[in-house]
């Protein structure tokens, strides 16, 4: 992929994951109650994910973690480990930051955050595994370099 296609891929994937993670978090927290609250949550998730991606070389960390296994790049297990590590970083940052925004810096913040984290990580992982190829294809279609 070209640099422009990679940039478009990041935006598309971040939007998809923001929608999916925010929807899962909304369901875990009692369900949909207000359109505005839901849209703000999605905007927060997207913004946090995008900014984190600019500050932290998450894809490179995921790739290096997968490379440490000694498996061939492109194999299914290498791909799974890369996506697992990448997803773990992003979901940790997003879910903890949104918990902090919604609850504030209270002593019980860790307990509140960790009560939803495993499910959000699993949802994000499955979504990432299923969507990555489609997001790449869409990015290449939109940015035809």
mmCIF file of N, CA and C in Angstrom:
data_model
loop_
_atom_site.group_PDB
_atom_site.id
_atom_site.type_symbol
_atom_site.label_atom_id
_atom_site.label_comp_id
_atom_site.label_asym_id
_atom_site.label_seq_id
_atom_site.Cartn_x
_atom_site.Cartn_y
_atom_site.Cartn_z
ATOM 1 N N UNK A 1 0.836 -1.189 0.000
ATOM 2 C CA UNK A 1 0.000 0.000 0.000
ATOM 3 C C UNK A 1 0.876 1.246 0.000
ATOM 4 N N UNK A 2 0.374 2.279 -0.632
ATOM 5 C CA UNK A 2 1.072 3.559 -0.615
ATOM 6 C C UNK A 2 0.833 4.243 0.737
ATOM 7 N N UNK A 3 1.566 5.298 1.014
ATOM 8 C CA UNK A 3 1.396 6.050 2.271
ATOM 9 C C UNK A 3 -0.021 6.616 2.380
ATOM 10 N N UNK A 4 -0.555 7.135 1.260
ATOM 11 C CA UNK A 4 -1.912 7.679 1.272
ATOM 12 C C UNK A 4 -2.944 6.583 1.547
ATOM 13 N N UNK A 5 -2.740 5.413 0.952
ATOM 14 C CA UNK A 5 -3.650 4.294 1.187
ATOM 15 C C UNK A 5 -3.569 3.823 2.637
ATOM 16 N N UNK A 6 -2.356 3.795 3.192
ATOM 17 C CA UNK A 6 -2.198 3.413 4.596
ATOM 18 C C UNK A 6 -2.908 4.395 5.516
ATOM 19 N N UNK A 7 -2.787 5.694 5.212
ATOM 20 C CA UNK A 7 -3.460 6.715 6.020
ATOM 21 C C UNK A 7 -4.980 6.538 5.944
ATOM 22 N N UNK A 8 -5.497 6.274 4.752
ATOM 23 C CA UNK A 8 -6.933 6.048 4.588
ATOM 24 C C UNK A 8 -7.359 4.778 5.313
ATOM 25 N N UNK A 9 -6.544 3.734 5.239
ATOM 26 C CA UNK A 9 -6.830 2.484 5.949
ATOM 27 C C UNK A 9 -6.972 2.734 7.438
ATOM 28 N N UNK A 10 -6.076 3.511 8.006
ATOM 29 C CA UNK A 10 -6.117 3.802 9.445
ATOM 30 C C UNK A 10 -7.423 4.501 9.808
ATOM 31 N N UNK A 11 -7.818 5.492 9.019
ATOM 32 C CA UNK A 11 -9.066 6.216 9.296
ATOM 33 C C UNK A 11 -10.265 5.277 9.194
ATOM 34 N N UNK A 12 -10.319 4.470 8.153
ATOM 35 C CA UNK A 12 -11.444 3.548 7.966
ATOM 36 C C UNK A 12 -11.506 2.539 9.103
ATOM 37 N N UNK A 13 -10.362 1.944 9.416
ATOM 38 C CA UNK A 13 -10.339 0.938 10.483
ATOM 39 C C UNK A 13 -10.678 1.571 11.830
ATOM 40 N N UNK A 14 -10.155 2.753 12.106
ATOM 41 C CA UNK A 14 -10.456 3.428 13.370
ATOM 42 C C UNK A 14 -11.943 3.752 13.482
ATOM 43 N N UNK A 15 -12.561 4.180 12.387
ATOM 44 C CA UNK A 15 -13.999 4.452 12.407
ATOM 45 C C UNK A 15 -14.808 3.182 12.672
ATOM 46 N N UNK A 16 -14.437 2.107 11.998
ATOM 47 C CA UNK A 16 -15.134 0.831 12.201
ATOM 48 C C UNK A 16 -14.996 0.352 13.639
ATOM 49 N N UNK A 17 -13.782 0.395 14.147
ATOM 50 C CA UNK A 17 -13.556 -0.078 15.513
ATOM 51 C C UNK A 17 -14.205 0.837 16.545
ATOM 52 N N UNK A 18 -14.229 2.141 16.292
ATOM 53 C CA UNK A 18 -14.907 3.065 17.206
ATOM 54 C C UNK A 18 -16.394 2.713 17.280
ATOM 55 N N UNK A 19 -16.994 2.453 16.135
ATOM 56 C CA UNK A 19 -18.410 2.076 16.103
ATOM 57 C C UNK A 19 -18.633 0.771 16.865
ATOM 58 N N UNK A 20 -17.816 -0.226 16.595
ATOM 59 C CA UNK A 20 -18.001 -1.547 17.200
ATOM 60 C C UNK A 20 -17.721 -1.518 18.698
ATOM 61 N N UNK A 21 -16.603 -0.926 19.115
ATOM 62 C CA UNK A 21 -16.250 -0.880 20.532
ATOM 63 C C UNK A 21 -17.254 -0.024 21.297
ATOM 64 N N UNK A 22 -17.645 1.120 20.744
ATOM 65 C CA UNK A 22 -18.621 1.972 21.418
ATOM 66 C C UNK A 22 -19.970 1.260 21.540
ATOM 67 N N UNK A 23 -20.358 0.530 20.504
ATOM 68 C CA UNK A 23 -21.624 -0.215 20.564
ATOM 69 C C UNK A 23 -21.560 -1.299 21.636
ATOM 70 N N UNK A 24 -20.463 -2.029 21.683
ATOM 71 C CA UNK A 24 -20.313 -3.075 22.702
ATOM 72 C C UNK A 24 -20.301 -2.466 24.102
ATOM 73 N N UNK A 25 -19.578 -1.367 24.288
ATOM 74 C CA UNK A 25 -19.531 -0.708 25.597
ATOM 75 C C UNK A 25 -20.909 -0.192 25.997
ATOM 76 N N UNK A 26 -21.652 0.325 25.025
ATOM 77 C CA UNK A 26 -23.007 0.808 25.296
ATOM 78 C C UNK A 26 -23.899 -0.333 25.772
ATOM 79 N N UNK A 27 -23.813 -1.463 25.118
ATOM 80 C CA UNK A 27 -24.602 -2.634 25.516
ATOM 81 C C UNK A 27 -24.184 -3.098 26.915
ATOM 82 N N UNK A 28 -22.887 -3.158 27.174
ATOM 83 C CA UNK A 28 -22.396 -3.594 28.487
ATOM 84 C C UNK A 28 -22.813 -2.643 29.606
ATOM 85 N N UNK A 29 -23.007 -1.391 29.270
ATOM 86 C CA UNK A 29 -23.370 -0.400 30.290
ATOM 87 C C UNK A 29 -24.870 -0.152 30.360
ATOM 88 N N UNK A 30 -25.664 -1.098 29.902
ATOM 89 C CA UNK A 30 -27.103 -0.985 30.069
ATOM 90 C C UNK A 30 -27.892 -0.743 28.808
ATOM 91 N N UNK A 31 -27.232 -0.521 27.712
ATOM 92 C CA UNK A 31 -27.935 -0.363 26.455
ATOM 93 C C UNK A 31 -28.069 1.075 26.005
ATOM 94 N N UNK A 32 -28.574 1.215 24.812
ATOM 95 C CA UNK A 32 -28.731 2.506 24.158
ATOM 96 C C UNK A 32 -29.828 3.308 24.848
ATOM 97 N N UNK A 33 -29.484 4.530 25.287
ATOM 98 C CA UNK A 33 -30.476 5.387 25.948
ATOM 99 C C UNK A 33 -30.618 6.748 25.283
ATOM 100 N N UNK A 34 -29.563 7.209 24.632
ATOM 101 C CA UNK A 34 -29.587 8.570 24.102
ATOM 102 C C UNK A 34 -28.664 8.640 22.884
ATOM 103 N N UNK A 35 -29.210 9.126 21.781
ATOM 104 C CA UNK A 35 -28.432 9.227 20.546
ATOM 105 C C UNK A 35 -27.198 10.100 20.734
ATOM 106 N N UNK A 36 -27.363 11.232 21.382
ATOM 107 C CA UNK A 36 -26.249 12.162 21.567
ATOM 108 C C UNK A 36 -25.125 11.517 22.381
ATOM 109 N N UNK A 37 -25.477 10.842 23.450
ATOM 110 C CA UNK A 37 -24.467 10.173 24.291
ATOM 111 C C UNK A 37 -23.734 9.114 23.473
ATOM 112 N N UNK A 38 -24.480 8.377 22.656
ATOM 113 C CA UNK A 38 -23.866 7.345 21.828
ATOM 114 C C UNK A 38 -22.901 7.959 20.813
ATOM 115 N N UNK A 39 -23.319 9.017 20.141
ATOM 116 C CA UNK A 39 -22.464 9.658 19.136
ATOM 117 C C UNK A 39 -21.225 10.292 19.767
ATOM 118 N N UNK A 40 -21.381 10.887 20.924
ATOM 119 C CA UNK A 40 -20.227 11.447 21.632
ATOM 120 C C UNK A 40 -19.258 10.323 21.997
ATOM 121 N N UNK A 41 -19.782 9.207 22.469
ATOM 122 C CA UNK A 41 -18.928 8.059 22.797
ATOM 123 C C UNK A 41 -18.177 7.538 21.588
ATOM 124 N N UNK A 42 -18.840 7.506 20.455
ATOM 125 C CA UNK A 42 -18.179 7.051 19.228
ATOM 126 C C UNK A 42 -17.104 8.039 18.803
ATOM 127 N N UNK A 43 -17.392 9.322 18.891
ATOM 128 C CA UNK A 43 -16.399 10.339 18.560
ATOM 129 C C UNK A 43 -15.203 10.241 19.509
ATOM 130 N N UNK A 44 -15.468 10.032 20.793
ATOM 131 C CA UNK A 44 -14.375 9.878 21.765
ATOM 132 C C UNK A 44 -13.514 8.669 21.412
ATOM 133 N N UNK A 45 -14.163 7.550 21.129
ATOM 134 C CA UNK A 45 -13.423 6.325 20.802
ATOM 135 C C UNK A 45 -12.567 6.516 19.555
ATOM 136 N N UNK A 46 -13.144 7.126 18.518
ATOM 137 C CA UNK A 46 -12.384 7.363 17.291
ATOM 138 C C UNK A 46 -11.212 8.302 17.557
ATOM 139 N N UNK A 47 -11.467 9.397 18.239
ATOM 140 C CA UNK A 47 -10.422 10.389 18.493
ATOM 141 C C UNK A 47 -9.288 9.810 19.322
ATOM 142 N N UNK A 48 -9.635 9.104 20.372
ATOM 143 C CA UNK A 48 -8.622 8.498 21.239
ATOM 144 C C UNK A 48 -7.790 7.498 20.452
ATOM 145 N N UNK A 49 -8.463 6.654 19.675
ATOM 146 C CA UNK A 49 -7.772 5.640 18.876
ATOM 147 C C UNK A 49 -6.843 6.290 17.851
ATOM 148 N N UNK A 50 -7.328 7.311 17.172
ATOM 149 C CA UNK A 50 -6.537 7.960 16.129
ATOM 150 C C UNK A 50 -5.326 8.683 16.719
ATOM 151 N N UNK A 51 -5.535 9.420 17.788
ATOM 152 C CA UNK A 51 -4.429 10.137 18.434
ATOM 153 C C UNK A 51 -3.410 9.148 19.003
ATOM 154 N N UNK A 52 -3.895 8.089 19.621
ATOM 155 C CA UNK A 52 -2.976 7.072 20.155
ATOM 156 C C UNK A 52 -2.121 6.487 19.037
ATOM 157 N N UNK A 53 -2.760 6.255 17.889
ATOM 158 C CA UNK A 53 -2.027 5.722 16.741
ATOM 159 C C UNK A 53 -0.976 6.679 16.201
ATOM 160 N N UNK A 54 -1.213 7.977 16.359
ATOM 161 C CA UNK A 54 -0.218 8.967 15.937
ATOM 162 C C UNK A 54 0.953 9.033 16.915
ATOM 163 N N UNK A 55 0.675 8.774 18.183
ATOM 164 C CA UNK A 55 1.696 8.910 19.227
ATOM 165 C C UNK A 55 2.489 7.625 19.476
ATOM 166 N N UNK A 56 1.854 6.497 19.277
ATOM 167 C CA UNK A 56 2.463 5.204 19.585
ATOM 168 C C UNK A 56 2.522 4.384 18.293
ATOM 169 N N UNK A 57 3.660 3.808 17.966
ATOM 170 C CA UNK A 57 3.751 2.999 16.738
ATOM 171 C C UNK A 57 3.115 1.615 16.932
ATOM 172 N N UNK A 58 1.806 1.599 17.141
ATOM 173 C CA UNK A 58 1.093 0.370 17.494
ATOM 174 C C UNK A 58 1.245 -0.723 16.437
ATOM 175 N N UNK A 59 1.040 -0.434 15.147
ATOM 176 C CA UNK A 59 1.204 -1.514 14.162
ATOM 177 C C UNK A 59 2.606 -2.131 14.183
ATOM 178 N N UNK A 60 3.615 -1.284 14.377
ATOM 179 C CA UNK A 60 4.991 -1.798 14.429
ATOM 180 C C UNK A 60 5.202 -2.673 15.667
ATOM 181 N N UNK A 61 4.608 -2.286 16.785
ATOM 182 C CA UNK A 61 4.722 -3.088 18.009
ATOM 183 C C UNK A 61 4.065 -4.443 17.789
ATOM 184 N N UNK A 62 2.885 -4.442 17.186
ATOM 185 C CA UNK A 62 2.199 -5.701 16.892
ATOM 186 C C UNK A 62 3.006 -6.594 15.972
ATOM 187 N N UNK A 63 3.581 -5.990 14.940
ATOM 188 C CA UNK A 63 4.397 -6.766 13.994
ATOM 189 C C UNK A 63 5.648 -7.330 14.676
ATOM 190 N N UNK A 64 6.312 -6.515 15.482
ATOM 191 C CA UNK A 64 7.518 -6.991 16.182
ATOM 192 C C UNK A 64 7.183 -8.114 17.153
ATOM 193 N N UNK A 65 6.052 -7.990 17.843
ATOM 194 C CA UNK A 65 5.632 -9.053 18.757
ATOM 195 C C UNK A 65 5.398 -10.352 17.995
ATOM 196 N N UNK A 66 4.755 -10.254 16.842
ATOM 197 C CA UNK A 66 4.513 -11.447 16.027
ATOM 198 C C UNK A 66 5.820 -11.997 15.468
ATOM 199 N N UNK A 67 6.741 -11.101 15.102
ATOM 200 C CA UNK A 67 8.037 -11.540 14.575
ATOM 201 C C UNK A 67 8.849 -12.297 15.629
ATOM 202 N N UNK A 68 8.671 -11.939 16.903
ATOM 203 C CA UNK A 68 9.406 -12.609 17.977
ATOM 204 C C UNK A 68 9.071 -14.093 18.081
ATOM 205 N N UNK A 69 7.940 -14.491 17.535
ATOM 206 C CA UNK A 69 7.558 -15.905 17.575
ATOM 207 C C UNK A 69 8.398 -16.743 16.620
ATOM 208 N N UNK A 70 9.039 -16.076 15.649
ATOM 209 C CA UNK A 70 9.823 -16.796 14.662
ATOM 210 C C UNK A 70 8.976 -17.376 13.541
ATOM 211 N N UNK A 71 7.691 -17.086 13.572
ATOM 212 C CA UNK A 71 6.798 -17.582 12.528
ATOM 213 C C UNK A 71 6.925 -16.739 11.267
ATOM 214 N N UNK A 72 6.563 -17.312 10.163
ATOM 215 C CA UNK A 72 6.635 -16.632 8.875
ATOM 216 C C UNK A 72 5.602 -15.511 8.819
ATOM 217 N N UNK A 73 6.062 -14.322 8.409
ATOM 218 C CA UNK A 73 5.149 -13.198 8.219
ATOM 219 C C UNK A 73 4.132 -13.578 7.159
ATOM 220 N N UNK A 74 2.871 -13.386 7.456
ATOM 221 C CA UNK A 74 1.811 -13.769 6.534
ATOM 222 C C UNK A 74 1.122 -15.063 6.924
ATOM 223 N N UNK A 75 1.738 -15.841 7.831
ATOM 224 C CA UNK A 75 1.065 -17.054 8.285
ATOM 225 C C UNK A 75 -0.121 -16.667 9.165
ATOM 226 N N UNK A 76 -1.056 -17.569 9.330
ATOM 227 C CA UNK A 76 -2.260 -17.281 10.105
ATOM 228 C C UNK A 76 -1.946 -16.979 11.569
ATOM 229 N N UNK A 77 -1.020 -17.712 12.151
ATOM 230 C CA UNK A 77 -0.681 -17.487 13.559
ATOM 231 C C UNK A 77 0.059 -16.155 13.720
ATOM 232 N N UNK A 78 0.964 -15.847 12.818
ATOM 233 C CA UNK A 78 1.679 -14.563 12.845
ATOM 234 C C UNK A 78 0.669 -13.419 12.746
ATOM 235 N N UNK A 79 -0.270 -13.541 11.817
ATOM 236 C CA UNK A 79 -1.319 -12.534 11.623
ATOM 237 C C UNK A 79 -2.146 -12.381 12.905
ATOM 238 N N UNK A 80 -2.549 -13.506 13.495
ATOM 239 C CA UNK A 80 -3.358 -13.475 14.718
ATOM 240 C C UNK A 80 -2.607 -12.769 15.850
ATOM 241 N N UNK A 81 -1.347 -13.100 16.041
ATOM 242 C CA UNK A 81 -0.564 -12.481 17.119
ATOM 243 C C UNK A 81 -0.410 -10.982 16.865
ATOM 244 N N UNK A 82 -0.131 -10.611 15.629
ATOM 245 C CA UNK A 82 0.002 -9.183 15.294
ATOM 246 C C UNK A 82 -1.279 -8.427 15.611
ATOM 247 N N UNK A 83 -2.405 -8.972 15.181
ATOM 248 C CA UNK A 83 -3.693 -8.314 15.415
ATOM 249 C C UNK A 83 -4.045 -8.343 16.904
ATOM 250 N N UNK A 84 -3.753 -9.437 17.588
ATOM 251 C CA UNK A 84 -4.040 -9.551 19.025
ATOM 252 C C UNK A 84 -3.314 -8.467 19.818
ATOM 253 N N UNK A 85 -2.022 -8.311 19.563
ATOM 254 C CA UNK A 85 -1.224 -7.317 20.288
ATOM 255 C C UNK A 85 -1.679 -5.900 19.933
ATOM 256 N N UNK A 86 -1.872 -5.638 18.665
ATOM 257 C CA UNK A 86 -2.325 -4.318 18.228
ATOM 258 C C UNK A 86 -3.671 -3.974 18.866
ATOM 259 N N UNK A 87 -4.593 -4.913 18.821
ATOM 260 C CA UNK A 87 -5.915 -4.716 19.397
ATOM 261 C C UNK A 87 -5.830 -4.506 20.911
ATOM 262 N N UNK A 88 -4.982 -5.281 21.576
ATOM 263 C CA UNK A 88 -4.847 -5.136 23.029
ATOM 264 C C UNK A 88 -4.402 -3.723 23.399
ATOM 265 N N UNK A 89 -3.477 -3.179 22.645
ATOM 266 C CA UNK A 89 -2.994 -1.825 22.924
ATOM 267 C C UNK A 89 -4.109 -0.808 22.709
ATOM 268 N N UNK A 90 -4.737 -0.867 21.560
ATOM 269 C CA UNK A 90 -5.786 0.112 21.252
ATOM 270 C C UNK A 90 -6.977 0.002 22.199
ATOM 271 N N UNK A 91 -7.476 -1.210 22.437
ATOM 272 C CA UNK A 91 -8.651 -1.372 23.300
ATOM 273 C C UNK A 91 -8.334 -0.961 24.733
ATOM 274 N N UNK A 92 -7.126 -1.243 25.188
ATOM 275 C CA UNK A 92 -6.738 -0.811 26.529
ATOM 276 C C UNK A 92 -6.783 0.709 26.631
ATOM 277 N N UNK A 93 -6.193 1.371 25.673
ATOM 278 C CA UNK A 93 -6.161 2.839 25.688
ATOM 279 C C UNK A 93 -7.567 3.416 25.573
ATOM 280 N N UNK A 94 -8.335 2.937 24.617
ATOM 281 C CA UNK A 94 -9.683 3.472 24.408
ATOM 282 C C UNK A 94 -10.570 3.220 25.626
ATOM 283 N N UNK A 95 -10.643 1.973 26.060
ATOM 284 C CA UNK A 95 -11.587 1.635 27.129
ATOM 285 C C UNK A 95 -11.218 2.314 28.447
ATOM 286 N N UNK A 96 -9.922 2.380 28.764
ATOM 287 C CA UNK A 96 -9.539 3.026 30.026
ATOM 288 C C UNK A 96 -9.768 4.532 29.954
ATOM 289 N N UNK A 97 -9.440 5.141 28.834
ATOM 290 C CA UNK A 97 -9.623 6.589 28.700
ATOM 291 C C UNK A 97 -11.100 6.954 28.764
ATOM 292 N N UNK A 98 -11.944 6.197 28.101
ATOM 293 C CA UNK A 98 -13.383 6.495 28.147
ATOM 294 C C UNK A 98 -13.938 6.233 29.545
ATOM 295 N N UNK A 99 -13.463 5.195 30.215
ATOM 296 C CA UNK A 99 -13.884 4.969 31.607
ATOM 297 C C UNK A 99 -13.471 6.154 32.474
ATOM 298 N N UNK A 100 -12.282 6.652 32.256
ATOM 299 C CA UNK A 100 -11.793 7.806 33.008
ATOM 300 C C UNK A 100 -12.636 9.052 32.710
ATOM 301 N N UNK A 101 -12.998 9.243 31.454
ATOM 302 C CA UNK A 101 -13.850 10.376 31.074
ATOM 303 C C UNK A 101 -15.217 10.265 31.760
ATOM 304 N N UNK A 102 -15.790 9.065 31.742
ATOM 305 C CA UNK A 102 -17.145 8.877 32.261
ATOM 306 C C UNK A 102 -17.220 8.785 33.783
ATOM 307 N N UNK A 103 -16.198 8.223 34.410
ATOM 308 C CA UNK A 103 -16.230 8.001 35.861
ATOM 309 C C UNK A 103 -15.400 9.031 36.609
ATOM 310 N N UNK A 104 -14.331 9.462 36.003
ATOM 311 C CA UNK A 104 -13.423 10.383 36.668
ATOM 312 C C UNK A 104 -12.323 9.616 37.386
ATOM 313 N N UNK A 105 -11.337 10.349 37.903
ATOM 314 C CA UNK A 105 -10.197 9.700 38.565
ATOM 315 C C UNK A 105 -10.534 9.261 39.992
ATOM 316 N N UNK A 106 -11.401 8.295 40.105
ATOM 317 C CA UNK A 106 -11.827 7.772 41.409
ATOM 318 C C UNK A 106 -11.055 6.498 41.721
ATOM 319 N N UNK A 107 -10.960 6.148 42.974
ATOM 320 C CA UNK A 107 -10.232 4.913 43.338
ATOM 321 C C UNK A 107 -10.813 3.655 42.692
ATOM 322 N N UNK A 108 -12.098 3.639 42.412
ATOM 323 C CA UNK A 108 -12.727 2.445 41.838
ATOM 324 C C UNK A 108 -12.625 2.377 40.312
ATOM 325 N N UNK A 109 -11.898 3.306 39.706
ATOM 326 C CA UNK A 109 -11.804 3.345 38.248
ATOM 327 C C UNK A 109 -11.275 2.033 37.664
ATOM 328 N N UNK A 110 -10.270 1.442 38.300
ATOM 329 C CA UNK A 110 -9.705 0.204 37.766
ATOM 330 C C UNK A 110 -10.748 -0.907 37.750
ATOM 331 N N UNK A 111 -11.492 -1.060 38.815
ATOM 332 C CA UNK A 111 -12.519 -2.102 38.889
ATOM 333 C C UNK A 111 -13.611 -1.905 37.864
ATOM 334 N N UNK A 112 -14.014 -0.657 37.665
ATOM 335 C CA UNK A 112 -15.041 -0.348 36.668
ATOM 336 C C UNK A 112 -14.515 -0.661 35.269
ATOM 337 N N UNK A 113 -13.289 -0.238 34.997
ATOM 338 C CA UNK A 113 -12.699 -0.466 33.676
ATOM 339 C C UNK A 113 -12.506 -1.953 33.396
ATOM 340 N N UNK A 114 -11.930 -2.665 34.335
ATOM 341 C CA UNK A 114 -11.594 -4.077 34.095
ATOM 342 C C UNK A 114 -12.848 -4.952 33.994
ATOM 343 N N UNK A 115 -13.975 -4.462 34.497
ATOM 344 C CA UNK A 115 -15.204 -5.258 34.420
ATOM 345 C C UNK A 115 -15.693 -5.402 32.973
ATOM 346 N N UNK A 116 -15.331 -4.467 32.104
ATOM 347 C CA UNK A 116 -15.754 -4.561 30.702
ATOM 348 C C UNK A 116 -14.598 -4.855 29.748
ATOM 349 N N UNK A 117 -13.371 -4.667 30.213
ATOM 350 C CA UNK A 117 -12.219 -4.794 29.319
ATOM 351 C C UNK A 117 -12.112 -6.146 28.607
ATOM 352 N N UNK A 118 -12.218 -7.285 29.303
ATOM 353 C CA UNK A 118 -12.043 -8.562 28.578
ATOM 354 C C UNK A 118 -13.034 -8.731 27.426
ATOM 355 N N UNK A 119 -14.278 -8.347 27.642
ATOM 356 C CA UNK A 119 -15.278 -8.484 26.582
ATOM 357 C C UNK A 119 -14.972 -7.518 25.437
ATOM 358 N N UNK A 120 -14.611 -6.277 25.781
ATOM 359 C CA UNK A 120 -14.287 -5.301 24.739
ATOM 360 C C UNK A 120 -13.062 -5.739 23.939
ATOM 361 N N UNK A 121 -12.079 -6.332 24.626
ATOM 362 C CA UNK A 121 -10.893 -6.822 23.914
ATOM 363 C C UNK A 121 -11.282 -7.940 22.948
ATOM 364 N N UNK A 122 -12.106 -8.852 23.401
ATOM 365 C CA UNK A 122 -12.535 -9.958 22.541
ATOM 366 C C UNK A 122 -13.347 -9.437 21.349
ATOM 367 N N UNK A 123 -14.264 -8.513 21.598
ATOM 368 C CA UNK A 123 -15.066 -7.931 20.515
ATOM 369 C C UNK A 123 -14.153 -7.209 19.524
ATOM 370 N N UNK A 124 -13.207 -6.418 20.031
ATOM 371 C CA UNK A 124 -12.275 -5.698 19.166
ATOM 372 C C UNK A 124 -11.391 -6.640 18.367
ATOM 373 N N UNK A 125 -10.957 -7.722 19.000
ATOM 374 C CA UNK A 125 -10.102 -8.696 18.315
ATOM 375 C C UNK A 125 -10.849 -9.360 17.163
ATOM 376 N N UNK A 126 -12.039 -9.845 17.439
ATOM 377 C CA UNK A 126 -12.821 -10.499 16.389
ATOM 378 C C UNK A 126 -13.113 -9.508 15.269
ATOM 379 N N UNK A 127 -13.511 -8.292 15.638
ATOM 380 C CA UNK A 127 -13.794 -7.271 14.617
ATOM 381 C C UNK A 127 -12.552 -6.977 13.781
ATOM 382 N N UNK A 128 -11.412 -6.831 14.433
ATOM 383 C CA UNK A 128 -10.170 -6.543 13.704
ATOM 384 C C UNK A 128 -9.800 -7.674 12.759
ATOM 385 N N UNK A 129 -9.923 -8.899 13.232
ATOM 386 C CA UNK A 129 -9.589 -10.047 12.390
ATOM 387 C C UNK A 129 -10.513 -10.125 11.170
ATOM 388 N N UNK A 130 -11.784 -9.813 11.377
ATOM 389 C CA UNK A 130 -12.747 -9.910 10.287
ATOM 390 C C UNK A 130 -12.701 -8.719 9.331
ATOM 391 N N UNK A 131 -12.355 -7.536 9.841
ATOM 392 C CA UNK A 131 -12.469 -6.322 9.037
ATOM 393 C C UNK A 131 -11.190 -5.855 8.358
ATOM 394 N N UNK A 132 -10.031 -6.270 8.841
ATOM 395 C CA UNK A 132 -8.795 -5.694 8.329
ATOM 396 C C UNK A 132 -8.675 -5.789 6.812
ATOM 397 N N UNK A 133 -8.912 -6.942 6.255
ATOM 398 C CA UNK A 133 -8.791 -7.118 4.807
ATOM 399 C C UNK A 133 -9.757 -6.234 4.042
ATOM 400 N N UNK A 134 -10.987 -6.117 4.541
ATOM 401 C CA UNK A 134 -11.980 -5.262 3.888
ATOM 402 C C UNK A 134 -11.604 -3.792 4.004
ATOM 403 N N UNK A 135 -11.050 -3.394 5.132
ATOM 404 C CA UNK A 135 -10.625 -1.995 5.304
ATOM 405 C C UNK A 135 -9.466 -1.668 4.361
ATOM 406 N N UNK A 136 -8.546 -2.608 4.190
ATOM 407 C CA UNK A 136 -7.434 -2.415 3.252
ATOM 408 C C UNK A 136 -7.979 -2.265 1.830
ATOM 409 N N UNK A 137 -8.887 -3.153 1.447
ATOM 410 C CA UNK A 137 -9.453 -3.095 0.097
ATOM 411 C C UNK A 137 -10.202 -1.784 -0.143
ATOM 412 N N UNK A 138 -10.955 -1.332 0.849
ATOM 413 C CA UNK A 138 -11.688 -0.077 0.707
ATOM 414 C C UNK A 138 -10.725 1.112 0.601
ATOM 415 N N UNK A 139 -9.687 1.094 1.402
ATOM 416 C CA UNK A 139 -8.677 2.170 1.343
ATOM 417 C C UNK A 139 -8.036 2.218 -0.036
ATOM 418 N N UNK A 140 -7.711 1.065 -0.593
ATOM 419 C CA UNK A 140 -7.100 1.020 -1.927
ATOM 420 C C UNK A 140 -8.072 1.499 -3.000
ATOM 421 N N UNK A 141 -9.357 1.250 -2.793
ATOM 422 C CA UNK A 141 -10.358 1.700 -3.745
ATOM 423 C C UNK A 141 -10.553 3.205 -3.677
ATOM 424 N N UNK A 142 -10.611 3.734 -2.464
ATOM 425 C CA UNK A 142 -10.820 5.181 -2.283
ATOM 426 C C UNK A 142 -9.601 5.974 -2.751
ATOM 427 N N UNK A 143 -8.411 5.496 -2.371
ATOM 428 C CA UNK A 143 -7.170 6.179 -2.761
ATOM 429 C C UNK A 143 -6.522 5.304 -3.835
ATOM 430 N N UNK A 144 -6.792 5.615 -5.054
ATOM 431 C CA UNK A 144 -6.331 4.801 -6.183
ATOM 432 C C UNK A 144 -4.979 5.312 -6.679
ATOM 433 N N UNK A 145 -3.925 4.978 -5.937
ATOM 434 C CA UNK A 145 -2.555 5.390 -6.314
ATOM 435 C C UNK A 145 -1.874 4.297 -7.106
#
